[in-house]
C-alpha positions as a Python dict, from the first residue, in 0.01 Angstrom:
ca = {
    (1, 'X'): (0, 0, 0),
    (2, 'X'): (242, 35, -308),
    (3, 'X'): (442, -205, -396),
    (4, 'X'): (733, 91, -556),
    (5, 'X'): (747, 440, -491),
    (6, 'X'): (873, 684, -725),
    (7, 'X'): (1021, 1016, -649),
    (8, 'X'): (982, 1248, -913),
    (9, 'X'): (954, 1576, -678),
    (10, 'X'): (1125, 1935, -817),
    (11, 'X'): (1100, 1786, -1198),
    (12, 'X'): (869, 1968, -1433),
    (13, 'X'): (654, 1836, -1706),
    (14, 'X'): (766, 1558, -1888),
    (15, 'X'): (1007, 1400, -1656),
    (16, 'X'): (721, 1354, -1395),
    (17, 'X'): (507, 1071, -1655),
    (18, 'X'): (888, 924, -1869),
    (19, 'X'): (935, 807, -1519),
    (20, 'X'): (662, 681, -1431),
    (21, 'X'): (649, 499, -1776),
    (22, 'X'): (960, 308, -1667),
    (23, 'X'): (874, 230, -1362),
    (24, 'X'): (573, 67, -1497),
    (25, 'X'): (721, -100, -1725),
    (26, 'X'): (926, -316, -1501),
    (27, 'X'): (635, -403, -1254),
    (28, 'X'): (371, -669, -1277),
    (29, 'X'): (-41, -616, -1377),
    (30, 'X'): (-235, -584, -1023),
    (31, 'X'): (107, -443, -815),
    (32, 'X'): (70, -54, -719),
    (33, 'X'): (286, 266, -814),
    (34, 'X'): (292, 544, -580),
    (35, 'X'): (440, 822, -758),
    (36, 'X'): (520, 1206, -552),
    (37, 'X'): (534, 1494, -761),
    (38, 'X'): (575, 1875, -723),
    (39, 'X'): (491, 1968, -1115),
    (40, 'X'): (42, 2116, -1064),
    (41, 'X'): (104, 1972, -1398),
    (42, 'X'): (124, 1584, -1315),
    (43, 'X'): (-217, 1614, -1204),
    (44, 'X'): (-353, 1663, -1549),
    (45, 'X'): (-66, 1450, -1708),
    (46, 'X'): (-148, 1151, -1396),
    (47, 'X'): (-483, 1166, -1561),
    (48, 'X'): (-442, 1158, -1922),
    (49, 'X'): (-143, 903, -1887),
    (50, 'X'): (-366, 644, -1657),
    (51, 'X'): (-671, 685, -1999),
    (52, 'X'): (-450, 628, -2215),
    (53, 'X'): (-208, 318, -2116),
    (54, 'X'): (-525, 122, -1911),
    (55, 'X'): (-355, 154, -1558),
    (56, 'X'): (-569, 300, -1308),
    (57, 'X'): (-554, 609, -1134),
    (58, 'X'): (-686, 414, -790),
    (59, 'X'): (-650, 786, -579),
    (60, 'X'): (-470, 1137, -592),
    (61, 'X'): (-397, 1349, -317),
    (62, 'X'): (-244, 1701, -186),
    (63, 'X'): (9, 1771, 72),
    (64, 'X'): (127, 2131, 44),
    (65, 'X'): (293, 2128, -278),
    (66, 'X'): (366, 1685, -322),
    (67, 'X'): (92, 1543, -490),
    (68, 'X'): (84, 1192, -518),
    (69, 'X'): (-88, 973, -733),
    (70, 'X'): (-192, 588, -701),
    (71, 'X'): (-80, 374, -998),
    (72, 'X'): (-285, 31, -1109),
    (73, 'X'): (-14, -114, -1347),
    (74, 'X'): (-305, -276, -1615),
}
């Protein structure tokens, strides 16, 4: 279950990542951020972001044109 939800639907790269980064700054390690985006580029972007920052990409899925990511804050 997510501790915080970020709705980045309708935003294009790099805004979903920038908003994710900002949201994570206000969270504590172990908390989970759920991000919803419609930019297909967000799949690669979220994976790269988590690899670079050490945050854990717990899951990613899509339903229609909405991509959902669950990120555990490091």
